[in-house]
Amino acid sequence: MSILAHRLLPLMVFCFSSCVFSQSHNEHVIENDQWAITVDLQTLQMTARFDNGVAVELSKGQSGLGKVSSVSRFENQLRWALADKGLTVELSLDGNELTFDINAREIASLTWPVTPAVAPIKALILPRAEGIYVPLNIRRWTDYLVNQGEWNTLEHLSMPFWGFDCDEYCLTWIAANPFNNAMTFNYADNSLQIDFTHRYTRFNREMPFGYRILLSKPRSPIEPARQFRQYLIKNNRFVDLQQKAQRVPRVNRLKGAAHVYLWGDGLFSRHNIPRAQWKPFCQALIKQSEAAELTPGKRIKQLLTEAQWREVGNLVKEQWPNNYQKDQIATAISDMLGHRDFYREGYFQTDELDKPPSQTVEAWCTSAPIADVCKMNCRLLNSNFKGVFTPMNTWGNGASLAMLDQFQATGLDRLRLCVAGWEGVEKRPETAKKAEEMGYLFGTYDSYHSIHDPASLGTDRTWPTAQFDQTLYNTGRILKSDGTPRGGFKGIGAKLSPVAARPYVENRVRHNMQRVPYSYYFIDCDAYGEYYDDYTADRLLGQADDARARIDRLSWISNTFKVPIGSEGGCHIFAPTIHVSEGIFGPLFGWGDPDHENRQSPYYLGAYYPPDGPAVFIKQVPMKETYRFFQYDLRFRLPLFEIVYHDSVVTTHHWANASLKFSNMLDTVALTELLYLVPPLYHLNLDEFAKHKNTIARHYTVFSPLHSRFGFAPMTDFQWLSDDRLVQGTTFGDQLEIVANFSQASYTHRAHVIPARSILAYHKNTGESMTYTP
């Protein structure tokens, strides 16, 4: 006898072979040997009963949906209509999978399910960034969810599923359509309740919408991610990194690579004048500027501002000149070396210069490639101040040949390097060429998220990536339904339509690639999950159209130039296209927190200054307890994204929360990186590398060999190994097992003693092992 028949024996009505049991006109039951589903066709109230007799309410009922009509039934498939609201509903049960599909012709939105998070549900499993485990008996967590407001299944959930831990069983919900959804948490009858709303717009009414609800007996709290991965594979929506590398072979360079943002892309830096030469150099500048004849010092003074020239004089007066003074002068020199008007006839000795054969040097400078002009300017400066500077091949700061040489000398043989903009590297493309020769990936940051009025150019209310022409500003802004532009980042300008931007994307990327041989490209925001309905009259695009246009442009860049492509975030619909996700492993948090912006606070993150090492990225500060709890407390953190996509997308930190940013989280971050086998991300220039070189190199010697072998392997398992969840294990490709001990006491695993705050890497095939303490 079936589990449901046994439960309802006194009330049972047998209906041929369909096994339908009815207690009321609108209540229907479908079941198999794993579970039984009871649904009220009029209210959409739904309950699941497991084979152990435990029941869970999948959704409360709702009033006002109208009369039931057109009911049809075949075995475990139900179809009916709620004609008053123009709804057609289909429900089917096949093994462990319950399918709920709904079509709507008239309503603006439908809120379903409305799920009370009560027993037997003991915890929620949510793919917020990597993933979180939310015990329902911890009020701090449920309050947090309630206070979050709306979450959607693109930006706030990296993947469109959620799970219920029901102890012996796990229920996984998958939203088949990720667009125009909103999940909210609230309290009802003093218990947490989850409401899921799908909004129908003029753009998506014909798109199918529904859920796949999967029953499983979990071996691990990551069971919902395992189910979602199988769902993707079944529907041919999964692409692994090996497949991606066949199209773009440079993708293989991500194996074992640490990720680095390079700061200081100028042609010259403080480091290029030895300490003993600084005062003599400035004294020579002053003396030459006072000479009657034309001199290099006189030309340099002409190009400096009054404030910069005062620094030259101030430095000469100092017994021990400080780095701030040196930086101010070196930055000014670097800037002038990047200009076409640095050279003027008569000011410089040009005996060692290769002069253009048929025109003056000044005329040549106006039309020659900017990289060639900058190289000539550097040679002029060097030859006119002989013996003052370090060799020219050491000039620069983070984005320099000197930095690359230091990486290589330290043993960092696999790196993904990126600069924050293309302007500086265009003037010295040999840095990218050298990186290519060394086998590194070298890329630039770019963005098409916002567009600013061209009139703002030259003010502090704009930035280079948001500057286009007046035509695109007039026609390319995304409009809301009321006809007003959707505001841009930080409220400046407007969001830019990816469809309108496409020719500008191609022009800019081609321009960048022609001037610098980039082997990697990063587009900010595209994979973050922000997609919009656009009511511009001659476009009229929905969220799905917006997302497709962004995916298409990332694919175009990668396939056209054969480079790995990265983006901010890791929204699941971008996973088949991107190779690197910044912000899934270490997500952005605390945006707008006043303590992060208050210079008097110990949690002040720092300013976007100086340009060769912005404090907001480099300055180490403690992480507030609230963020430690909700973002990095390993008792509540799950590698859901890695279970689904470890062999498809290389994840790392958001650049605002890099590996070394938070002083009280360094070992926790390092251990978690190794447990999940994801690369660290650093912000470096020459000073920062000197400061952190030993830490970086020590971590690299453990991470890189493991990731080189298993970075493209699936994460096949995750387990809590101790009751307090502070000892955790992951498995990759069923070959490598990593155990992280986050506790303050040693732990023994497979006869190996793992010290407190350490990891064990165990190769299951060979028995080889190693332990490491950050």
PDB file of N, CA, C and O in Angstrom, residues 7 23-24 26-30 36-49 55-66 68 78 80 82 89 91 98 100 102 110-116 118 173 213:
ATOM      1  N   ARG A   7      -1.990   6.673   4.829  1.00  0.00           N
ATOM      2  CA  ARG A   7      -2.338   7.833   5.660  1.00  0.00           C
ATOM      3  C   ARG A   7      -3.821   8.153   5.568  1.00  0.00           C
ATOM      4  O   ARG A   7      -4.450   8.541   6.548  1.00  0.00           O
ATOM      5  N   GLN A  23     -10.208  14.755  -0.881  1.00  0.00           N
ATOM      6  CA  GLN A  23     -10.962  15.085   0.312  1.00  0.00           C
ATOM      7  C   GLN A  23     -11.930  16.224   0.038  1.00  0.00           C
ATOM      8  O   GLN A  23     -12.824  16.474   0.817  1.00  0.00           O
ATOM      9  N   SER A  24     -11.693  16.960  -1.037  1.00  0.00           N
ATOM     10  CA  SER A  24     -12.603  18.024  -1.418  1.00  0.00           C
ATOM     11  C   SER A  24     -12.570  18.110  -2.929  1.00  0.00           C
ATOM     12  O   SER A  24     -11.738  17.493  -3.592  1.00  0.00           O
ATOM     13  N   ASN A  26     -11.546  20.382  -4.887  1.00  0.00           N
ATOM     14  CA  ASN A  26     -10.351  20.972  -5.490  1.00  0.00           C
ATOM     15  C   ASN A  26      -9.048  20.357  -4.999  1.00  0.00           C
ATOM     16  O   ASN A  26      -7.977  20.751  -5.451  1.00  0.00           O
ATOM     17  N   GLU A  27      -9.077  19.448  -4.063  1.00  0.00           N
ATOM     18  CA  GLU A  27      -7.844  18.868  -3.538  1.00  0.00           C
ATOM     19  C   GLU A  27      -7.505  17.605  -4.322  1.00  0.00           C
ATOM     20  O   GLU A  27      -8.307  16.694  -4.447  1.00  0.00           O
ATOM     21  N   HIS A  28      -6.290  17.579  -4.831  1.00  0.00           N
ATOM     22  CA  HIS A  28      -5.810  16.423  -5.590  1.00  0.00           C
ATOM     23  C   HIS A  28      -4.478  15.968  -5.016  1.00  0.00           C
ATOM     24  O   HIS A  28      -3.727  16.765  -4.443  1.00  0.00           O
ATOM     25  N   VAL A  29      -4.188  14.703  -5.247  1.00  0.00           N
ATOM     26  CA  VAL A  29      -2.956  14.105  -4.753  1.00  0.00           C
ATOM     27  C   VAL A  29      -2.271  13.375  -5.890  1.00  0.00           C
ATOM     28  O   VAL A  29      -2.914  12.645  -6.650  1.00  0.00           O
ATOM     29  N   ILE A  30      -0.980  13.589  -6.017  1.00  0.00           N
ATOM     30  CA  ILE A  30      -0.165  12.757  -6.905  1.00  0.00           C
ATOM     31  C   ILE A  30       0.969  12.190  -6.058  1.00  0.00           C
ATOM     32  O   ILE A  30       1.464  12.849  -5.138  1.00  0.00           O
ATOM     33  N   ALA A  36       4.532  12.008  -1.634  1.00  0.00           N
ATOM     34  CA  ALA A  36       3.184  12.324  -2.086  1.00  0.00           C
ATOM     35  C   ALA A  36       2.967  13.824  -2.017  1.00  0.00           C
ATOM     36  O   ALA A  36       3.389  14.483  -1.059  1.00  0.00           O
ATOM     37  N   ILE A  37       2.302  14.367  -3.038  1.00  0.00           N
ATOM     38  CA  ILE A  37       2.056  15.801  -3.133  1.00  0.00           C
ATOM     39  C   ILE A  37       0.548  16.039  -3.106  1.00  0.00           C
ATOM     40  O   ILE A  37      -0.191  15.472  -3.921  1.00  0.00           O
ATOM     41  N   THR A  38       0.100  16.852  -2.183  1.00  0.00           N
ATOM     42  CA  THR A  38      -1.299  17.259  -2.096  1.00  0.00           C
ATOM     43  C   THR A  38      -1.403  18.722  -2.510  1.00  0.00           C
ATOM     44  O   THR A  38      -0.661  19.566  -1.992  1.00  0.00           O
ATOM     45  N   VAL A  39      -2.309  19.030  -3.453  1.00  0.00           N
ATOM     46  CA  VAL A  39      -2.443  20.388  -3.944  1.00  0.00           C
ATOM     47  C   VAL A  39      -3.922  20.771  -3.977  1.00  0.00           C
ATOM     48  O   VAL A  39      -4.777  19.972  -4.353  1.00  0.00           O
ATOM     49  N   ASP A  40      -4.191  21.986  -3.556  1.00  0.00           N
ATOM     50  CA  ASP A  40      -5.520  22.560  -3.708  1.00  0.00           C
ATOM     51  C   ASP A  40      -5.507  23.382  -4.992  1.00  0.00           C
ATOM     52  O   ASP A  40      -4.784  24.383  -5.096  1.00  0.00           O
ATOM     53  N   LEU A  41      -6.276  22.959  -5.958  1.00  0.00           N
ATOM     54  CA  LEU A  41      -6.222  23.596  -7.267  1.00  0.00           C
ATOM     55  C   LEU A  41      -6.654  25.051  -7.233  1.00  0.00           C
ATOM     56  O   LEU A  41      -6.198  25.860  -8.045  1.00  0.00           O
ATOM     57  N   GLN A  42      -7.532  25.426  -6.306  1.00  0.00           N
ATOM     58  CA  GLN A  42      -8.061  26.787  -6.282  1.00  0.00           C
ATOM     59  C   GLN A  42      -7.126  27.752  -5.560  1.00  0.00           C
ATOM     60  O   GLN A  42      -6.952  28.890  -5.990  1.00  0.00           O
ATOM     61  N   THR A  43      -6.490  27.295  -4.476  1.00  0.00           N
ATOM     62  CA  THR A  43      -5.648  28.201  -3.681  1.00  0.00           C
ATOM     63  C   THR A  43      -4.161  28.007  -3.941  1.00  0.00           C
ATOM     64  O   THR A  43      -3.343  28.809  -3.504  1.00  0.00           O
ATOM     65  N   LEU A  44      -3.801  26.920  -4.625  1.00  0.00           N
ATOM     66  CA  LEU A  44      -2.413  26.531  -4.861  1.00  0.00           C
ATOM     67  C   LEU A  44      -1.680  26.171  -3.571  1.00  0.00           C
ATOM     68  O   LEU A  44      -0.448  26.172  -3.528  1.00  0.00           O
ATOM     69  N   GLN A  45      -2.421  25.877  -2.512  1.00  0.00           N
ATOM     70  CA  GLN A  45      -1.789  25.345  -1.301  1.00  0.00           C
ATOM     71  C   GLN A  45      -1.240  23.962  -1.631  1.00  0.00           C
ATOM     72  O   GLN A  45      -1.890  23.158  -2.307  1.00  0.00           O
ATOM     73  N   MET A  46      -0.001  23.690  -1.176  1.00  0.00           N
ATOM     74  CA  MET A  46       0.646  22.441  -1.565  1.00  0.00           C
ATOM     75  C   MET A  46       1.457  21.884  -0.404  1.00  0.00           C
ATOM     76  O   MET A  46       2.168  22.629   0.280  1.00  0.00           O
ATOM     77  N   THR A  47       1.357  20.578  -0.203  1.00  0.00           N
ATOM     78  CA  THR A  47       2.078  19.886   0.862  1.00  0.00           C
ATOM     79  C   THR A  47       2.764  18.661   0.286  1.00  0.00           C
ATOM     80  O   THR A  47       2.220  17.977  -0.583  1.00  0.00           O
ATOM     81  N   ALA A  48       3.970  18.386   0.769  1.00  0.00           N
ATOM     82  CA  ALA A  48       4.695  17.173   0.401  1.00  0.00           C
ATOM     83  C   ALA A  48       4.825  16.286   1.632  1.00  0.00           C
ATOM     84  O   ALA A  48       5.095  16.770   2.736  1.00  0.00           O
ATOM     85  N   ARG A  49       4.612  14.984   1.426  1.00  0.00           N
ATOM     86  CA  ARG A  49       4.796  14.021   2.517  1.00  0.00           C
ATOM     87  C   ARG A  49       5.839  13.001   2.071  1.00  0.00           C
ATOM     88  O   ARG A  49       5.728  12.394   1.009  1.00  0.00           O
ATOM     89  N   ALA A  55       5.635  15.510   6.882  1.00  0.00           N
ATOM     90  CA  ALA A  55       5.082  16.398   5.861  1.00  0.00           C
ATOM     91  C   ALA A  55       5.684  17.792   5.983  1.00  0.00           C
ATOM     92  O   ALA A  55       6.015  18.258   7.073  1.00  0.00           O
ATOM     93  N   VAL A  56       5.826  18.458   4.829  1.00  0.00           N
ATOM     94  CA  VAL A  56       6.292  19.840   4.798  1.00  0.00           C
ATOM     95  C   VAL A  56       5.370  20.619   3.884  1.00  0.00           C
ATOM     96  O   VAL A  56       4.986  20.154   2.796  1.00  0.00           O
ATOM     97  N   GLU A  57       4.964  21.794   4.340  1.00  0.00           N
ATOM     98  CA  GLU A  57       4.102  22.644   3.524  1.00  0.00           C
ATOM     99  C   GLU A  57       4.978  23.386   2.508  1.00  0.00           C
ATOM    100  O   GLU A  57       5.816  24.215   2.883  1.00  0.00           O
ATOM    101  N   LEU A  58       4.778  23.080   1.232  1.00  0.00           N
ATOM    102  CA  LEU A  58       5.550  23.739   0.180  1.00  0.00           C
ATOM    103  C   LEU A  58       5.078  25.166  -0.046  1.00  0.00           C
ATOM    104  O   LEU A  58       5.878  26.051  -0.343  1.00  0.00           O
ATOM    105  N   SER A  59       3.770  25.367   0.057  1.00  0.00           N
ATOM    106  CA  SER A  59       3.246  26.725  -0.067  1.00  0.00           C
ATOM    107  C   SER A  59       1.902  26.823   0.618  1.00  0.00           C
ATOM    108  O   SER A  59       1.103  25.890   0.561  1.00  0.00           O
ATOM    109  N   LYS A  60       1.693  27.955   1.240  1.00  0.00           N
ATOM    110  CA  LYS A  60       0.372  28.262   1.770  1.00  0.00           C
ATOM    111  C   LYS A  60      -0.592  28.515   0.610  1.00  0.00           C
ATOM    112  O   LYS A  60      -0.180  28.805  -0.512  1.00  0.00           O
ATOM    113  N   GLY A  61      -1.847  28.436   0.918  1.00  0.00           N
ATOM    114  CA  GLY A  61      -2.858  28.758  -0.076  1.00  0.00           C
ATOM    115  C   GLY A  61      -3.092  30.253  -0.168  1.00  0.00           C
ATOM    116  O   GLY A  61      -2.756  31.016   0.738  1.00  0.00           O
ATOM    117  N   GLN A  62      -3.677  30.664  -1.284  1.00  0.00           N
ATOM    118  CA  GLN A  62      -3.979  32.070  -1.506  1.00  0.00           C
ATOM    119  C   GLN A  62      -5.424  32.204  -1.951  1.00  0.00           C
ATOM    120  O   GLN A  62      -5.957  31.340  -2.657  1.00  0.00           O
ATOM    121  N   SER A  63      -6.024  33.289  -1.554  1.00  0.00           N
ATOM    122  CA  SER A  63      -7.397  33.557  -1.976  1.00  0.00           C
ATOM    123  C   SER A  63      -7.386  34.463  -3.193  1.00  0.00           C
ATOM    124  O   SER A  63      -6.382  35.098  -3.524  1.00  0.00           O
ATOM    125  N   GLY A  64      -8.530  34.506  -3.888  1.00  0.00           N
ATOM    126  CA  GLY A  64      -8.694  35.455  -4.980  1.00  0.00           C
ATOM    127  C   GLY A  64      -8.097  35.041  -6.294  1.00  0.00           C
ATOM    128  O   GLY A  64      -7.951  35.869  -7.203  1.00  0.00           O
ATOM    129  N   LEU A  65      -7.733  33.760  -6.438  1.00  0.00           N
ATOM    130  CA  LEU A  65      -7.157  33.319  -7.704  1.00  0.00           C
ATOM    131  C   LEU A  65      -8.222  32.928  -8.724  1.00  0.00           C
ATOM    132  O   LEU A  65      -7.911  32.673  -9.885  1.00  0.00           O
ATOM    133  N   GLY A  66      -9.481  32.858  -8.269  1.00  0.00           N
ATOM    134  CA  GLY A  66     -10.562  32.576  -9.203  1.00  0.00           C
ATOM    135  C   GLY A  66     -11.016  31.131  -9.164  1.00  0.00           C
ATOM    136  O   GLY A  66     -10.531  30.305  -8.387  1.00  0.00           O
ATOM    137  N   VAL A  68     -11.751  27.283 -10.448  1.00  0.00           N
ATOM    138  CA  VAL A  68     -11.020  26.229 -11.129  1.00  0.00           C
ATOM    139  C   VAL A  68     -11.829  25.747 -12.328  1.00  0.00           C
ATOM    140  O   VAL A  68     -13.046  25.561 -12.247  1.00  0.00           O
ATOM    141  N   LEU A  78      -1.086  16.763 -13.675  1.00  0.00           N
ATOM    142  CA  LEU A  78      -2.312  17.537 -13.485  1.00  0.00           C
ATOM    143  C   LEU A  78      -2.223  18.822 -14.297  1.00  0.00           C
ATOM    144  O   LEU A  78      -1.156  19.447 -14.373  1.00  0.00           O
ATOM    145  N   TRP A  80      -4.766  22.410 -14.960  1.00  0.00           N
ATOM    146  CA  TRP A  80      -6.015  23.115 -14.695  1.00  0.00           C
ATOM    147  C   TRP A  80      -5.856  24.603 -14.962  1.00  0.00           C
ATOM    148  O   TRP A  80      -4.738  25.091 -15.157  1.00  0.00           O
ATOM    149  N   LEU A  82      -7.190  28.644 -13.817  1.00  0.00           N
ATOM    150  CA  LEU A  82      -7.850  29.596 -12.923  1.00  0.00           C
ATOM    151  C   LEU A  82      -8.235  30.761 -13.828  1.00  0.00           C
ATOM    152  O   LEU A  82      -7.511  31.753 -13.972  1.00  0.00           O
ATOM    153  N   VAL A  89      -2.112  26.124 -15.074  1.00  0.00           N
ATOM    154  CA  VAL A  89      -1.140  25.504 -14.181  1.00  0.00           C
ATOM    155  C   VAL A  89      -0.958  24.043 -14.583  1.00  0.00           C
ATOM    156  O   VAL A  89      -1.930  23.341 -14.886  1.00  0.00           O
ATOM    157  N   LEU A  91       1.159  20.500 -13.179  1.00  0.00           N
ATOM    158  CA  LEU A  91       1.879  19.882 -12.077  1.00  0.00           C
ATOM    159  C   LEU A  91       2.140  18.433 -12.449  1.00  0.00           C
ATOM    160  O   LEU A  91       1.227  17.720 -12.865  1.00  0.00           O
ATOM    161  N   LEU A  98       9.405  17.089  -8.835  1.00  0.00           N
ATOM    162  CA  LEU A  98       8.078  17.680  -8.972  1.00  0.00           C
ATOM    163  C   LEU A  98       8.212  18.922  -9.840  1.00  0.00           C
ATOM    164  O   LEU A  98       9.012  19.809  -9.549  1.00  0.00           O
ATOM    165  N   PHE A 100       6.365  22.236 -11.502  1.00  0.00           N
ATOM    166  CA  PHE A 100       5.238  23.167 -11.378  1.00  0.00           C
ATOM    167  C   PHE A 100       5.451  24.262 -12.415  1.00  0.00           C
ATOM    168  O   PHE A 100       6.408  25.036 -12.321  1.00  0.00           O
ATOM    169  N   ILE A 102       3.567  27.423 -14.786  1.00  0.00           N
ATOM    170  CA  ILE A 102       2.399  28.296 -14.793  1.00  0.00           C
ATOM    171  C   ILE A 102       2.523  29.314 -15.921  1.00  0.00           C
ATOM    172  O   ILE A 102       3.605  29.861 -16.171  1.00  0.00           O
ATOM    173  N   LEU A 110       2.693  37.139  -9.694  1.00  0.00           N
ATOM    174  CA  LEU A 110       2.192  35.996  -8.936  1.00  0.00           C
ATOM    175  C   LEU A 110       3.176  35.704  -7.822  1.00  0.00           C
ATOM    176  O   LEU A 110       4.377  35.535  -8.072  1.00  0.00           O
ATOM    177  N   THR A 111       2.677  35.656  -6.606  1.00  0.00           N
ATOM    178  CA  THR A 111       3.502  35.283  -5.463  1.00  0.00           C
ATOM    179  C   THR A 111       3.198  33.830  -5.117  1.00  0.00           C
ATOM    180  O   THR A 111       2.124  33.508  -4.589  1.00  0.00           O
ATOM    181  N   TRP A 112       4.131  32.980  -5.455  1.00  0.00           N
ATOM    182  CA  TRP A 112       4.044  31.545  -5.168  1.00  0.00           C
ATOM    183  C   TRP A 112       5.417  30.951  -5.393  1.00  0.00           C
ATOM    184  O   TRP A 112       6.027  31.228  -6.425  1.00  0.00           O
ATOM    185  N   PRO A 113       5.954  30.211  -4.448  1.00  0.00           N
ATOM    186  CA  PRO A 113       5.328  29.751  -3.213  1.00  0.00           C
ATOM    187  C   PRO A 113       5.379  30.792  -2.100  1.00  0.00           C
ATOM    188  O   PRO A 113       6.173  31.736  -2.152  1.00  0.00           O
ATOM    189  N   VAL A 114       4.532  30.554  -1.116  1.00  0.00           N
ATOM    190  CA  VAL A 114       4.587  31.264   0.164  1.00  0.00           C
ATOM    191  C   VAL A 114       4.831  30.173   1.199  1.00  0.00           C
ATOM    192  O   VAL A 114       3.914  29.448   1.585  1.00  0.00           O
ATOM    193  N   THR A 115       6.080  30.027   1.603  1.00  0.00           N
ATOM    194  CA  THR A 115       6.492  28.856   2.376  1.00  0.00           C
ATOM    195  C   THR A 115       6.790  29.228   3.817  1.00  0.00           C
ATOM    196  O   THR A 115       7.689  30.044   4.074  1.00  0.00           O
ATOM    197  N   PRO A 116       6.088  28.630   4.772  1.00  0.00           N
ATOM    198  CA  PRO A 116       6.462  28.808   6.184  1.00  0.00           C
ATOM    199  C   PRO A 116       7.698  27.972   6.492  1.00  0.00           C
ATOM    200  O   PRO A 116       7.709  26.750   6.278  1.00  0.00           O
ATOM    201  N   VAL A 118       9.173  26.312   8.808  1.00  0.00           N
ATOM    202  CA  VAL A 118       8.958  25.668  10.113  1.00  0.00           C
ATOM    203  C   VAL A 118       9.287  24.190   9.977  1.00  0.00           C
ATOM    204  O   VAL A 118       9.500  23.671   8.876  1.00  0.00           O
ATOM    205  N   TRP A 173      14.601  23.715  -4.578  1.00  0.00           N
ATOM    206  CA  TRP A 173      13.739  24.458  -5.490  1.00  0.00           C
ATOM    207  C   TRP A 173      14.612  25.104  -6.558  1.00  0.00           C
ATOM    208  O   TRP A 173      15.584  25.788  -6.251  1.00  0.00           O
ATOM    209  N   ILE A 213      11.123  21.029  -8.233  1.00  0.00           N
ATOM    210  CA  ILE A 213      11.297  20.764  -6.806  1.00  0.00           C
ATOM    211  C   ILE A 213      11.799  19.337  -6.673  1.00  0.00           C
ATOM    212  O   ILE A 213      11.127  18.387  -7.094  1.00  0.00           O
TER     213      ILE A 213
END
